[in-house]
Amino acid sequence: MQIRDLPFPDPGVPDARSGPRFLLWLGRNQLGGQLKSLAWGLLHFTSIAGLPYMVGIAVEAVLDRSGARLALAGALIGLLGIGIALGDTMLHRTAVTNWITAAARVQQLLARRTAALGSALTRRVAAGEVVAVSTGDVEKIGWFVEALSRFAAAALTVVLVCTGLVIYQPALGAIVAVGIPLLALAVLPLLPRATRRADLQREKAGRATELASDTVAGLRVLRGIGGEELFLDRYRRASQEVRTAAVRSARMWAVISAIQILMPGLLLIVVVWHGVHLAREGRITVGELVTVYSAIMMLNYPLRHFEEIAMAYSFSRPSAKRAARVLALQRVAEAGGSVGSETSVGSVGSVGSESAGSGDSGSSSIHRDLYDPATGLLAPAGRFTAVVCGDPDEAGRLAERLGGHPSFEEASGLPSVRLGDAPLDDLPLDAARTAVLVQDKDPVLLSGTLRALLDVPASGAVSPEEALTAAQCADVLDALAQASVDDDPMAAHLTERGRSLSGGQRQRLALARSLVTDPDVLVLDEPTSAVDSHTEARVAEGIRQLRRGRTTVVLTSSPLLLDHAERVVFLADGEVAAVGEHRELVHSEPRYRAVVTRETDDERLAAQALTDFDIEETA
């Protein structure tokens, strides 16, 4: 795989059982690139390791006054120089390719997992951890994959040099062969402590990132209540903790680096001291002593890669652990298969008119009823259904469940939402996302132009202009036109999360984006909570007109929206309690009336007593 071939057509199925297993899986999937990097690394390191032998031959040639041998040594040194340059260039090229492709593979895997989990991701993993995994952790994982082949080439080179020295000069080679492994293993006792310090640094950095993202997200509110300084102080303290942890980690790695420099120096002193005695006794020549000395000096370079691989693994292991934890998260259907009942929608009984005998049911192979067995809620195909929940938190959970994004904890033991006769969890993810679109209570607008915001996968049946009109975005377009250079609101730039807009403007633009998509089933969670009553009434009529003949579910307690719905479903204690039209339910269902009119308990009891009194008088 070359960089120009990215992204991967299929990044594969990762082994996410643990961080080390995930790193091993990445290495196996880049075996070809690792072997190329290993080959070029061997050329580079063995060329460097061959220089001492050529220097020794050259010294012996000078002492023996042999011009032919000196010329041969010079030619071989030139060839080794070419090998060093070529090997270094191609090693860097292939190693960086391994780094980038590994990082790209991890990013693709994370993106796919994020898309599969949807809103359930941030409920199961902290936002700061998600940011850390998708940014810094990806780079560190790529670093380990890139350093692995260089380390393998360096290790093989060290073995070859030690073997060659033992053969070339056994008396000194034996000392080197024993001393080099001790040098490589000298830092092992320090690695656990260095790893713990690196882990602590990563943990504190993740907390600081999460705190920063929360502060930025709520900066507008914080300024309104004068709380930005409090959060800034918290971030300053978190930053200082990260700095302190980073300094402690760097100190430990500095000690390891110092040992890596000190120990070869001590070995060199021992070899030179012993070699001088051997040379005085005539047991070795000066050229052999120079060769062994030069070989030890050259070994310092590949030995540095032992420190690098230790550092890369120490930094990448917690990163790989976090990435594996995110990649191991599963949708409910992936974790245990569909738990939905095999009973079709058309045969499921429910409260009142929620029985599935709707005349629109099954009228089209495209438009299908949406049914939630957990609550008994039925949204007939092609109709505008409003849902009122007695518990405000239940509305958000219901919206996520209707879109196929329930949390694993919530969905355990609950039957799957059904679209037509098929459990939603059994449908392919792409098909489920195309069929059912859920707009959250607090939708996010990405930075970019308004034209880019509305450039989403869509059926093509609804134009951006129609969607903007239905969402009552005329005032938003006027404001954006004034901010645009050429008075084109579609070319106006929206800041991140639409922070330059009011809450109502952001909400209506998000609604327009959902309307443009034109899904088979559209689920809206409180789509008009931030707009005034006059605009809300027009938005309700716009949704009804534009979505005519399409299945629309709106979770709301607004009387203006409820009055425009074709049917209203009231949920109490997690189950369907009543079904009908808004005005009918206001008079017939006291609990419904209490929710939509914000009636207090005393008022509800007084109204109930009055109703009971009227019934008795009539009797």
PDB file of C-alpha atoms in Angstrom, residues 195-385:
ATOM      1  CA  THR A 195       5.765   3.627  31.002  1.00  0.00           C
ATOM      2  CA  ARG A 196       3.777   4.508  34.121  1.00  0.00           C
ATOM      3  CA  ARG A 197       4.858   8.117  33.876  1.00  0.00           C
ATOM      4  CA  ALA A 198       3.947   8.193  30.187  1.00  0.00           C
ATOM      5  CA  ASP A 199       0.523   6.692  30.992  1.00  0.00           C
ATOM      6  CA  LEU A 200      -0.057   9.329  33.667  1.00  0.00           C
ATOM      7  CA  GLN A 201       0.875  12.064  31.226  1.00  0.00           C
ATOM      8  CA  ARG A 202      -1.591  10.697  28.648  1.00  0.00           C
ATOM      9  CA  GLU A 203      -4.352  10.426  31.242  1.00  0.00           C
ATOM     10  CA  LYS A 204      -3.901  14.011  32.411  1.00  0.00           C
ATOM     11  CA  ALA A 205      -3.663  15.243  28.820  1.00  0.00           C
ATOM     12  CA  GLY A 206      -6.961  13.502  28.009  1.00  0.00           C
ATOM     13  CA  ARG A 207      -8.649  15.138  31.003  1.00  0.00           C
ATOM     14  CA  ALA A 208      -7.315  18.551  29.989  1.00  0.00           C
ATOM     15  CA  THR A 209      -8.559  18.038  26.424  1.00  0.00           C
ATOM     16  CA  GLU A 210     -12.018  17.052  27.671  1.00  0.00           C
ATOM     17  CA  LEU A 211     -12.128  20.082  29.967  1.00  0.00           C
ATOM     18  CA  ALA A 212     -11.025  22.361  27.119  1.00  0.00           C
ATOM     19  CA  SER A 213     -13.684  21.004  24.745  1.00  0.00           C
ATOM     20  CA  ASP A 214     -16.370  21.405  27.404  1.00  0.00           C
ATOM     21  CA  THR A 215     -15.225  24.962  28.131  1.00  0.00           C
ATOM     22  CA  VAL A 216     -15.220  25.966  24.461  1.00  0.00           C
ATOM     23  CA  ALA A 217     -18.614  24.346  23.883  1.00  0.00           C
ATOM     24  CA  GLY A 218     -20.150  26.251  26.786  1.00  0.00           C
ATOM     25  CA  LEU A 219     -18.179  29.486  26.421  1.00  0.00           C
ATOM     26  CA  ARG A 220     -21.196  31.475  25.315  1.00  0.00           C
ATOM     27  CA  VAL A 221     -23.193  30.402  28.337  1.00  0.00           C
ATOM     28  CA  LEU A 222     -20.220  30.817  30.658  1.00  0.00           C
ATOM     29  CA  ARG A 223     -19.773  34.407  29.533  1.00  0.00           C
ATOM     30  CA  GLY A 224     -23.425  35.065  30.158  1.00  0.00           C
ATOM     31  CA  ILE A 225     -23.174  33.955  33.785  1.00  0.00           C
ATOM     32  CA  GLY A 226     -19.610  35.217  34.320  1.00  0.00           C
ATOM     33  CA  GLY A 227     -18.201  31.757  34.836  1.00  0.00           C
ATOM     34  CA  GLU A 228     -15.507  31.688  32.151  1.00  0.00           C
ATOM     35  CA  GLU A 229     -12.741  32.593  34.613  1.00  0.00           C
ATOM     36  CA  LEU A 230     -13.679  29.675  36.854  1.00  0.00           C
ATOM     37  CA  PHE A 231     -13.365  27.218  33.983  1.00  0.00           C
ATOM     38  CA  LEU A 232     -10.195  28.883  32.710  1.00  0.00           C
ATOM     39  CA  ASP A 233      -8.645  28.465  36.140  1.00  0.00           C
ATOM     40  CA  ARG A 234      -9.587  24.795  36.082  1.00  0.00           C
ATOM     41  CA  TYR A 235      -7.989  24.419  32.662  1.00  0.00           C
ATOM     42  CA  ARG A 236      -4.846  26.236  33.839  1.00  0.00           C
ATOM     43  CA  ARG A 237      -4.526  23.813  36.741  1.00  0.00           C
ATOM     44  CA  ALA A 238      -5.108  20.868  34.425  1.00  0.00           C
ATOM     45  CA  SER A 239      -2.488  22.224  32.019  1.00  0.00           C
ATOM     46  CA  GLN A 240       0.045  22.574  34.829  1.00  0.00           C
ATOM     47  CA  GLU A 241      -0.631  18.986  35.865  1.00  0.00           C
ATOM     48  CA  VAL A 242       0.014  17.882  32.273  1.00  0.00           C
ATOM     49  CA  ARG A 243       3.240  19.927  32.202  1.00  0.00           C
ATOM     50  CA  THR A 244       4.445  18.432  35.489  1.00  0.00           C
ATOM     51  CA  ALA A 245       3.669  14.904  34.316  1.00  0.00           C
ATOM     52  CA  ALA A 246       5.412  15.565  30.977  1.00  0.00           C
ATOM     53  CA  VAL A 247       8.542  16.871  32.751  1.00  0.00           C
ATOM     54  CA  ARG A 248       8.665  13.807  35.018  1.00  0.00           C
ATOM     55  CA  SER A 249       8.255  11.538  32.013  1.00  0.00           C
ATOM     56  CA  ALA A 250      10.949  13.411  30.090  1.00  0.00           C
ATOM     57  CA  ARG A 251      13.344  13.127  33.031  1.00  0.00           C
ATOM     58  CA  MET A 252      13.005   9.362  33.043  1.00  0.00           C
ATOM     59  CA  TRP A 253      13.627   9.161  29.298  1.00  0.00           C
ATOM     60  CA  ALA A 254      16.627  11.452  29.747  1.00  0.00           C
ATOM     61  CA  VAL A 255      18.053   8.978  32.279  1.00  0.00           C
ATOM     62  CA  ILE A 256      17.464   6.143  29.828  1.00  0.00           C
ATOM     63  CA  SER A 257      19.188   8.115  27.059  1.00  0.00           C
ATOM     64  CA  ALA A 258      22.124   8.855  29.368  1.00  0.00           C
ATOM     65  CA  ILE A 259      22.500   5.165  30.155  1.00  0.00           C
ATOM     66  CA  GLN A 260      22.425   4.377  26.456  1.00  0.00           C
ATOM     67  CA  ILE A 261      25.374   6.748  25.977  1.00  0.00           C
ATOM     68  CA  LEU A 262      27.283   5.877  29.153  1.00  0.00           C
ATOM     69  CA  MET A 263      27.260   2.095  28.859  1.00  0.00           C
ATOM     70  CA  PRO A 264      28.742   1.899  25.323  1.00  0.00           C
ATOM     71  CA  GLY A 265      31.436   4.320  26.502  1.00  0.00           C
ATOM     72  CA  LEU A 266      32.336   2.012  29.365  1.00  0.00           C
ATOM     73  CA  LEU A 267      32.408  -0.957  27.015  1.00  0.00           C
ATOM     74  CA  LEU A 268      34.663   0.977  24.683  1.00  0.00           C
ATOM     75  CA  ILE A 269      37.095   1.750  27.526  1.00  0.00           C
ATOM     76  CA  VAL A 270      37.229  -1.931  28.510  1.00  0.00           C
ATOM     77  CA  VAL A 271      37.815  -3.076  24.927  1.00  0.00           C
ATOM     78  CA  VAL A 272      40.514  -0.463  24.230  1.00  0.00           C
ATOM     79  CA  TRP A 273      42.300  -1.203  27.537  1.00  0.00           C
ATOM     80  CA  HIS A 274      42.278  -4.949  26.864  1.00  0.00           C
ATOM     81  CA  GLY A 275      43.127  -4.471  23.187  1.00  0.00           C
ATOM     82  CA  VAL A 276      46.199  -2.347  23.964  1.00  0.00           C
ATOM     83  CA  HIS A 277      47.544  -5.125  26.202  1.00  0.00           C
ATOM     84  CA  LEU A 278      46.885  -7.688  23.453  1.00  0.00           C
ATOM     85  CA  ALA A 279      48.607  -5.467  20.886  1.00  0.00           C
ATOM     86  CA  ARG A 280      51.656  -5.060  23.144  1.00  0.00           C
ATOM     87  CA  GLU A 281      51.851  -8.818  23.479  1.00  0.00           C
ATOM     88  CA  GLY A 282      51.563  -9.147  19.699  1.00  0.00           C
ATOM     89  CA  ARG A 283      48.391 -11.210  19.840  1.00  0.00           C
ATOM     90  CA  ILE A 284      46.478  -8.731  17.654  1.00  0.00           C
ATOM     91  CA  THR A 285      47.524  -6.200  15.062  1.00  0.00           C
ATOM     92  CA  VAL A 286      46.936  -2.478  15.148  1.00  0.00           C
ATOM     93  CA  GLY A 287      44.498  -2.812  12.256  1.00  0.00           C
ATOM     94  CA  GLU A 288      42.439  -5.363  14.163  1.00  0.00           C
ATOM     95  CA  LEU A 289      42.326  -3.087  17.221  1.00  0.00           C
ATOM     96  CA  VAL A 290      41.191  -0.178  15.045  1.00  0.00           C
ATOM     97  CA  THR A 291      38.531  -2.400  13.444  1.00  0.00           C
ATOM     98  CA  VAL A 292      37.079  -3.508  16.781  1.00  0.00           C
ATOM     99  CA  TYR A 293      37.209   0.035  18.153  1.00  0.00           C
ATOM    100  CA  SER A 294      35.452   1.430  15.065  1.00  0.00           C
ATOM    101  CA  ALA A 295      32.862  -1.357  15.169  1.00  0.00           C
ATOM    102  CA  ILE A 296      31.915  -0.466  18.744  1.00  0.00           C
ATOM    103  CA  MET A 297      31.667   3.196  17.807  1.00  0.00           C
ATOM    104  CA  MET A 298      29.428   2.325  14.878  1.00  0.00           C
ATOM    105  CA  LEU A 299      27.242   0.100  17.044  1.00  0.00           C
ATOM    106  CA  ASN A 300      26.156   3.141  19.042  1.00  0.00           C
ATOM    107  CA  TYR A 301      23.954   4.133  16.096  1.00  0.00           C
ATOM    108  CA  PRO A 302      21.847   0.942  15.787  1.00  0.00           C
ATOM    109  CA  LEU A 303      21.772   0.642  19.580  1.00  0.00           C
ATOM    110  CA  ARG A 304      19.925   3.962  19.730  1.00  0.00           C
ATOM    111  CA  HIS A 305      17.011   2.239  18.024  1.00  0.00           C
ATOM    112  CA  PHE A 306      16.628  -0.035  21.055  1.00  0.00           C
ATOM    113  CA  GLU A 307      15.818   3.069  23.069  1.00  0.00           C
ATOM    114  CA  GLU A 308      13.500   4.345  20.334  1.00  0.00           C
ATOM    115  CA  ILE A 309      11.464   1.147  20.141  1.00  0.00           C
ATOM    116  CA  ALA A 310      11.158   1.087  23.945  1.00  0.00           C
ATOM    117  CA  MET A 311       9.959   4.685  23.949  1.00  0.00           C
ATOM    118  CA  ALA A 312       7.639   4.115  20.971  1.00  0.00           C
ATOM    119  CA  TYR A 313       6.059   1.074  22.616  1.00  0.00           C
ATOM    120  CA  SER A 314       5.696   2.814  25.973  1.00  0.00           C
ATOM    121  CA  PHE A 315       3.926   5.732  24.340  1.00  0.00           C
ATOM    122  CA  SER A 316       1.879   3.707  21.852  1.00  0.00           C
ATOM    123  CA  ARG A 317       0.698   0.980  24.246  1.00  0.00           C
ATOM    124  CA  PRO A 318      -1.744   3.217  26.190  1.00  0.00           C
ATOM    125  CA  SER A 319      -2.747   4.830  22.893  1.00  0.00           C
ATOM    126  CA  ALA A 320      -3.438   1.427  21.359  1.00  0.00           C
ATOM    127  CA  LYS A 321      -5.339   0.419  24.504  1.00  0.00           C
ATOM    128  CA  ARG A 322      -7.618   3.453  24.184  1.00  0.00           C
ATOM    129  CA  ALA A 323      -8.105   2.876  20.458  1.00  0.00           C
ATOM    130  CA  ALA A 324      -8.907  -0.795  21.058  1.00  0.00           C
ATOM    131  CA  ARG A 325     -11.439   0.150  23.743  1.00  0.00           C
ATOM    132  CA  VAL A 326     -13.262   2.422  21.289  1.00  0.00           C
ATOM    133  CA  LEU A 327     -13.047  -0.095  18.436  1.00  0.00           C
ATOM    134  CA  ALA A 328     -14.380  -2.862  20.689  1.00  0.00           C
ATOM    135  CA  LEU A 329     -17.625  -0.960  21.308  1.00  0.00           C
ATOM    136  CA  GLN A 330     -20.513  -2.483  19.422  1.00  0.00           C
ATOM    137  CA  ARG A 331     -24.002  -1.651  18.368  1.00  0.00           C
ATOM    138  CA  VAL A 332     -26.718  -3.654  20.073  1.00  0.00           C
ATOM    139  CA  ALA A 333     -27.281  -5.802  16.979  1.00  0.00           C
ATOM    140  CA  GLU A 334     -23.534  -6.503  16.663  1.00  0.00           C
ATOM    141  CA  ALA A 335     -23.172  -7.381  20.317  1.00  0.00           C
ATOM    142  CA  GLY A 336     -25.995  -9.862  20.621  1.00  0.00           C
ATOM    143  CA  GLY A 337     -28.023  -9.876  17.448  1.00  0.00           C
ATOM    144  CA  SER A 338     -31.525  -8.573  17.187  1.00  0.00           C
ATOM    145  CA  VAL A 339     -33.602  -9.068  20.260  1.00  0.00           C
ATOM    146  CA  GLY A 340     -36.766  -7.986  18.594  1.00  0.00           C
ATOM    147  CA  SER A 341     -39.902 -10.064  18.484  1.00  0.00           C
ATOM    148  CA  GLU A 342     -40.586 -11.987  15.292  1.00  0.00           C
ATOM    149  CA  THR A 343     -44.179 -10.802  15.351  1.00  0.00           C
ATOM    150  CA  SER A 344     -44.894  -8.459  12.460  1.00  0.00           C
ATOM    151  CA  VAL A 345     -46.153  -4.947  13.040  1.00  0.00           C
ATOM    152  CA  GLY A 346     -49.510  -5.778  11.572  1.00  0.00           C
ATOM    153  CA  SER A 347     -50.226  -8.364  14.252  1.00  0.00           C
ATOM    154  CA  VAL A 348     -49.111  -6.458  17.348  1.00  0.00           C
ATOM    155  CA  GLY A 349     -51.830  -5.216  19.644  1.00  0.00           C
ATOM    156  CA  SER A 350     -51.477  -1.989  21.614  1.00  0.00           C
ATOM    157  CA  VAL A 351     -53.429   0.622  23.492  1.00  0.00           C
ATOM    158  CA  GLY A 352     -56.439   2.235  21.890  1.00  0.00           C
ATOM    159  CA  SER A 353     -56.038   3.151  18.249  1.00  0.00           C
ATOM    160  CA  GLU A 354     -52.323   2.214  18.432  1.00  0.00           C
ATOM    161  CA  SER A 355     -53.259  -1.217  17.116  1.00  0.00           C
ATOM    162  CA  ALA A 356     -51.469  -1.626  13.816  1.00  0.00           C
ATOM    163  CA  GLY A 357     -54.597  -1.631  11.716  1.00  0.00           C
ATOM    164  CA  SER A 358     -53.780   1.677  10.083  1.00  0.00           C
ATOM    165  CA  GLY A 359     -55.150   2.030   6.611  1.00  0.00           C
ATOM    166  CA  ASP A 360     -51.760   3.323   5.437  1.00  0.00           C
ATOM    167  CA  SER A 361     -49.870   0.360   6.808  1.00  0.00           C
ATOM    168  CA  GLY A 362     -47.997  -1.576   4.180  1.00  0.00           C
ATOM    169  CA  SER A 363     -49.404   0.506   1.366  1.00  0.00           C
ATOM    170  CA  SER A 364     -45.948   0.930  -0.126  1.00  0.00           C
ATOM    171  CA  SER A 365     -42.792  -1.105  -0.209  1.00  0.00           C
ATOM    172  CA  ILE A 366     -40.915   2.135   0.499  1.00  0.00           C
ATOM    173  CA  HIS A 367     -43.069   3.746   3.180  1.00  0.00           C
ATOM    174  CA  ARG A 368     -43.358   1.445   6.167  1.00  0.00           C
ATOM    175  CA  ASP A 369     -44.780   1.732   9.667  1.00  0.00           C
ATOM    176  CA  LEU A 370     -42.317   2.406  12.460  1.00  0.00           C
ATOM    177  CA  TYR A 371     -43.141   0.448  15.596  1.00  0.00           C
ATOM    178  CA  ASP A 372     -41.489   0.357  19.017  1.00  0.00           C
ATOM    179  CA  PRO A 373     -42.473  -2.803  20.925  1.00  0.00           C
ATOM    180  CA  ALA A 374     -40.922  -1.450  24.136  1.00  0.00           C
ATOM    181  CA  THR A 375     -43.490   1.347  24.418  1.00  0.00           C
ATOM    182  CA  GLY A 376     -46.183   0.215  21.978  1.00  0.00           C
ATOM    183  CA  LEU A 377     -45.658   3.350  19.855  1.00  0.00           C
ATOM    184  CA  LEU A 378     -46.737   3.050  16.227  1.00  0.00           C
ATOM    185  CA  ALA A 379     -45.974   5.706  13.611  1.00  0.00           C
ATOM    186  CA  PRO A 380     -48.119   4.812  10.583  1.00  0.00           C
ATOM    187  CA  ALA A 381     -46.536   5.173   7.177  1.00  0.00           C
ATOM    188  CA  GLY A 382     -47.069   8.507   5.444  1.00  0.00           C
ATOM    189  CA  ARG A 383     -48.557  10.306   8.450  1.00  0.00           C
ATOM    190  CA  PHE A 384     -47.455  13.112  10.769  1.00  0.00           C
ATOM    191  CA  THR A 385     -47.336  11.637  14.291  1.00  0.00           C
TER     192      THR A 385
END
